[in-house]
């Protein structure tokens, strides 16, 4: 008899990602070998190919909750059948009493799964952007550092289809653009470091997989605390939508995310090409050339230019870009626009002058 359907589903999702990691690792190894061989060949004598680098390391980011514990168990199982080393990282945000003890428990469970290396990392959460954003920033900084320290090829995250639906709704509520509505990517971060195998699986599947495997899980009280926006959306907003519109809202929002991502990728490519054609010989943006671009493309060009000048991407909102856009489409002799990061944009001589003070 095979595994429970929930267990089979999470293992298949992880297996696909691990196959991608191994394929990419082998391709990069082969390319590096050819490059070194060619370089040695220019010296007039053949040199053996370099030794194959060690097996790629894949880490799982594990909070101890059902999603990440299910992910850890699937990684532990699948990595034994593939040329992959598997380890785990848990981040202690120091936001609740006894968080260090819980982190220790997660380390013990990951170790019992034969993951290696396993590490708990304590962080201090700041205040910038609100509690949820600050905790997320601290967590990713810790994961980035751990990946670099251990030489990990990939870090697996336990975000599910439900998390994706919530992310889309949060972006919609903020009045963000199509990129925000595209939710979380299956692969993101430096060189696609972060992988999300469960974006096509619902949260209940992960929980069921833990239940049938008798894997202990920890339910974070913050996930049901109405003080947090995502918690209110999860326990009040989405159920209300499903009551009003019927079942299938989560699946529809996840599909919306993928369609939006495809559109956003296409527009970003278009904007990158257009950005080279709207500059003068000195590299300044020409307003006349910008004005004939479709708004979605023009605003992407402007946003990229402002970020390149020093404005932090996380603090640059749609309303900021719209103000800059009005220097092109609604020019009435207005003064400069002050943006996050002490970046100023003003129109001068038919061109945009973007500088950081």
Short mmCIF file of N, CA and C in Angstrom, two decimals, residues 41-119:
data_model
loop_
_atom_site.label_atom_id
_atom_site.label_comp_id
_atom_site.label_asym_id
_atom_site.label_seq_id
_atom_site.Cartn_x
_atom_site.Cartn_y
_atom_site.Cartn_z
N UNK A 41 43.14 25.29 -22.09
CA UNK A 41 43.55 24.99 -23.45
C UNK A 41 44.26 26.13 -24.13
N UNK A 42 43.99 27.34 -23.73
CA UNK A 42 44.66 28.48 -24.35
C UNK A 42 46.14 28.52 -24.02
N UNK A 43 46.55 27.76 -23.01
CA UNK A 43 47.96 27.72 -22.66
C UNK A 43 48.75 26.72 -23.48
N UNK A 44 48.07 26.04 -24.40
CA UNK A 44 48.77 25.13 -25.30
C UNK A 44 48.81 23.70 -24.83
N UNK A 45 48.21 23.40 -23.70
CA UNK A 45 48.19 22.01 -23.25
C UNK A 45 46.86 21.72 -22.58
N UNK A 46 46.45 20.48 -22.69
CA UNK A 46 45.16 20.08 -22.13
C UNK A 46 45.28 19.91 -20.62
N UNK A 47 44.22 20.27 -19.96
CA UNK A 47 44.18 20.13 -18.50
C UNK A 47 42.93 19.35 -18.14
N UNK A 48 43.00 18.46 -17.18
CA UNK A 48 41.80 17.69 -16.82
C UNK A 48 40.71 18.61 -16.30
N UNK A 49 39.46 18.17 -16.49
CA UNK A 49 38.34 18.93 -15.98
C UNK A 49 38.41 18.99 -14.46
N UNK A 50 37.92 20.06 -13.87
CA UNK A 50 37.96 20.15 -12.40
C UNK A 50 37.08 19.09 -11.78
N UNK A 51 37.40 18.73 -10.56
CA UNK A 51 36.58 17.75 -9.85
C UNK A 51 35.17 18.31 -9.66
N UNK A 52 34.22 17.39 -9.70
CA UNK A 52 32.82 17.77 -9.53
C UNK A 52 32.60 18.35 -8.13
N UNK A 53 31.96 19.52 -8.01
CA UNK A 53 31.69 20.08 -6.69
C UNK A 53 30.81 19.13 -5.87
N UNK A 54 30.83 19.30 -4.58
CA UNK A 54 30.06 18.42 -3.72
C UNK A 54 28.57 18.51 -4.03
N UNK A 55 27.84 17.51 -3.58
CA UNK A 55 26.41 17.43 -3.81
C UNK A 55 25.71 18.69 -3.30
N UNK A 56 24.76 19.24 -4.04
CA UNK A 56 24.10 20.47 -3.61
C UNK A 56 23.35 20.29 -2.29
N UNK A 57 23.41 21.33 -1.48
CA UNK A 57 22.72 21.35 -0.20
C UNK A 57 21.42 22.13 -0.33
N UNK A 58 20.33 21.53 0.12
CA UNK A 58 19.02 22.18 0.14
C UNK A 58 18.57 22.29 1.59
N UNK A 59 18.24 23.51 2.02
CA UNK A 59 17.77 23.75 3.38
C UNK A 59 16.26 23.95 3.37
N UNK A 60 15.61 23.55 4.45
CA UNK A 60 14.20 23.86 4.64
C UNK A 60 14.09 24.89 5.75
N UNK A 61 13.32 25.95 5.51
CA UNK A 61 13.05 26.93 6.55
C UNK A 61 11.84 26.43 7.33
N UNK A 62 12.03 26.13 8.59
CA UNK A 62 10.98 25.44 9.36
C UNK A 62 10.65 26.20 10.64
N UNK A 63 9.39 26.59 10.78
CA UNK A 63 8.93 27.28 11.99
C UNK A 63 8.42 26.30 13.04
N UNK A 64 8.14 25.08 12.62
CA UNK A 64 7.51 24.11 13.51
C UNK A 64 6.03 23.98 13.24
N UNK A 65 5.47 24.85 12.37
CA UNK A 65 4.07 24.75 12.00
C UNK A 65 3.83 23.61 11.02
N UNK A 66 2.56 23.34 10.73
CA UNK A 66 2.21 22.19 9.90
C UNK A 66 2.81 22.29 8.50
N UNK A 67 2.74 23.48 7.89
CA UNK A 67 3.23 23.62 6.52
C UNK A 67 4.71 23.29 6.42
N UNK A 68 5.51 23.90 7.31
CA UNK A 68 6.96 23.72 7.20
C UNK A 68 7.40 22.36 7.74
N UNK A 69 6.67 21.77 8.69
CA UNK A 69 7.03 20.43 9.15
C UNK A 69 6.72 19.40 8.08
N UNK A 70 5.60 19.58 7.38
CA UNK A 70 5.29 18.69 6.26
C UNK A 70 6.37 18.80 5.18
N UNK A 71 6.82 20.04 4.94
CA UNK A 71 7.87 20.27 3.95
C UNK A 71 9.17 19.60 4.38
N UNK A 72 9.52 19.73 5.65
CA UNK A 72 10.75 19.11 6.16
C UNK A 72 10.70 17.60 6.03
N UNK A 73 9.55 17.01 6.34
CA UNK A 73 9.45 15.55 6.26
C UNK A 73 9.57 15.07 4.82
N UNK A 74 8.98 15.82 3.89
CA UNK A 74 9.07 15.43 2.48
C UNK A 74 10.50 15.60 1.96
N UNK A 75 11.18 16.67 2.38
CA UNK A 75 12.57 16.87 1.98
C UNK A 75 13.45 15.74 2.51
N UNK A 76 13.25 15.37 3.76
CA UNK A 76 14.05 14.29 4.35
C UNK A 76 13.85 12.99 3.58
N UNK A 77 12.61 12.71 3.19
CA UNK A 77 12.30 11.47 2.48
C UNK A 77 12.88 11.48 1.07
N UNK A 78 12.62 12.55 0.32
CA UNK A 78 13.00 12.59 -1.09
C UNK A 78 14.50 12.75 -1.28
N UNK A 79 15.18 13.44 -0.37
CA UNK A 79 16.61 13.67 -0.54
C UNK A 79 17.41 12.38 -0.46
N UNK A 80 16.85 11.37 0.18
CA UNK A 80 17.57 10.09 0.28
C UNK A 80 17.64 9.37 -1.06
N UNK A 81 16.77 9.76 -2.00
CA UNK A 81 16.71 9.10 -3.29
C UNK A 81 17.38 9.89 -4.40
N UNK A 82 17.92 11.05 -4.06
CA UNK A 82 18.51 11.93 -5.06
C UNK A 82 19.89 12.40 -4.58
N UNK A 83 20.74 12.85 -5.50
CA UNK A 83 22.05 13.37 -5.11
C UNK A 83 21.93 14.77 -4.51
N UNK A 84 21.31 14.83 -3.34
CA UNK A 84 21.05 16.10 -2.66
C UNK A 84 21.31 15.91 -1.17
N UNK A 85 21.96 16.88 -0.56
CA UNK A 85 22.06 16.92 0.90
C UNK A 85 20.94 17.80 1.44
N UNK A 86 20.39 17.45 2.58
CA UNK A 86 19.24 18.17 3.12
C UNK A 86 19.51 18.63 4.55
N UNK A 87 19.22 19.90 4.80
CA UNK A 87 19.38 20.46 6.14
C UNK A 87 18.18 21.33 6.49
N UNK A 88 18.21 21.91 7.67
CA UNK A 88 17.08 22.72 8.11
C UNK A 88 17.51 23.92 8.95
N UNK A 89 16.74 24.99 8.83
CA UNK A 89 16.98 26.22 9.59
C UNK A 89 15.66 26.65 10.24
N UNK A 90 15.71 27.00 11.51
CA UNK A 90 14.55 27.61 12.15
C UNK A 90 14.98 28.97 12.70
N UNK A 91 14.11 29.94 12.53
CA UNK A 91 14.42 31.31 12.96
C UNK A 91 13.61 31.64 14.20
N UNK A 92 14.29 32.03 15.25
CA UNK A 92 13.65 32.46 16.50
C UNK A 92 13.53 33.98 16.48
N UNK A 93 12.30 34.47 16.34
CA UNK A 93 12.09 35.91 16.23
C UNK A 93 12.10 36.64 17.58
N UNK A 94 12.15 35.88 18.68
CA UNK A 94 12.16 36.48 20.02
C UNK A 94 10.95 37.39 20.25
N UNK A 95 9.80 37.00 19.72
CA UNK A 95 8.60 37.81 19.87
C UNK A 95 7.62 37.25 20.90
N UNK A 96 7.90 36.02 21.38
CA UNK A 96 7.00 35.39 22.34
C UNK A 96 7.81 34.72 23.44
N UNK A 97 7.26 34.65 24.65
CA UNK A 97 7.96 33.96 25.72
C UNK A 97 8.20 32.49 25.35
N UNK A 98 9.38 32.01 25.65
CA UNK A 98 9.70 30.61 25.37
C UNK A 98 10.02 30.31 23.92
N UNK A 99 10.22 31.35 23.10
CA UNK A 99 10.49 31.11 21.68
C UNK A 99 11.79 30.34 21.48
N UNK A 100 12.76 30.55 22.36
CA UNK A 100 14.02 29.83 22.23
C UNK A 100 13.83 28.33 22.49
N UNK A 101 12.93 28.00 23.43
CA UNK A 101 12.66 26.58 23.71
C UNK A 101 11.98 25.91 22.52
N UNK A 102 11.04 26.64 21.89
CA UNK A 102 10.36 26.09 20.72
C UNK A 102 11.35 25.90 19.57
N UNK A 103 12.27 26.85 19.42
CA UNK A 103 13.28 26.70 18.37
C UNK A 103 14.13 25.46 18.62
N UNK A 104 14.45 25.23 19.89
CA UNK A 104 15.21 24.02 20.23
C UNK A 104 14.45 22.75 19.91
N UNK A 105 13.12 22.78 20.13
CA UNK A 105 12.30 21.61 19.80
C UNK A 105 12.28 21.36 18.30
N UNK A 106 12.21 22.42 17.52
CA UNK A 106 12.22 22.27 16.06
C UNK A 106 13.55 21.67 15.62
N UNK A 107 14.65 22.15 16.18
CA UNK A 107 15.96 21.61 15.84
C UNK A 107 16.01 20.12 16.15
N UNK A 108 15.45 19.72 17.29
CA UNK A 108 15.46 18.31 17.67
C UNK A 108 14.66 17.47 16.68
N UNK A 109 13.51 17.99 16.24
CA UNK A 109 12.68 17.23 15.30
C UNK A 109 13.34 17.12 13.93
N UNK A 110 13.97 18.19 13.50
CA UNK A 110 14.65 18.14 12.21
C UNK A 110 15.84 17.19 12.27
N UNK A 111 16.52 17.17 13.39
CA UNK A 111 17.65 16.26 13.56
C UNK A 111 17.18 14.81 13.55
N UNK A 112 16.02 14.55 14.17
CA UNK A 112 15.45 13.20 14.17
C UNK A 112 15.11 12.74 12.75
N UNK A 113 14.84 13.69 11.87
CA UNK A 113 14.56 13.36 10.46
C UNK A 113 15.84 13.11 9.67
N UNK A 114 16.99 13.18 10.35
CA UNK A 114 18.32 12.99 9.73
C UNK A 114 18.71 14.12 8.80
N UNK A 115 18.16 15.31 9.02
CA UNK A 115 18.61 16.48 8.28
C UNK A 115 19.93 16.96 8.89
N UNK A 116 20.81 17.45 8.02
CA UNK A 116 22.11 17.92 8.48
C UNK A 116 22.73 18.80 7.38
N UNK A 117 23.09 20.05 7.71
CA UNK A 117 23.10 20.67 9.04
C UNK A 117 21.71 21.13 9.47
N UNK A 118 21.57 21.32 10.78
CA UNK A 118 20.35 21.89 11.36
C UNK A 118 20.78 23.00 12.31
N UNK A 119 20.07 24.13 12.24
CA UNK A 119 20.51 25.30 13.01
C UNK A 119 19.32 26.14 13.41
#
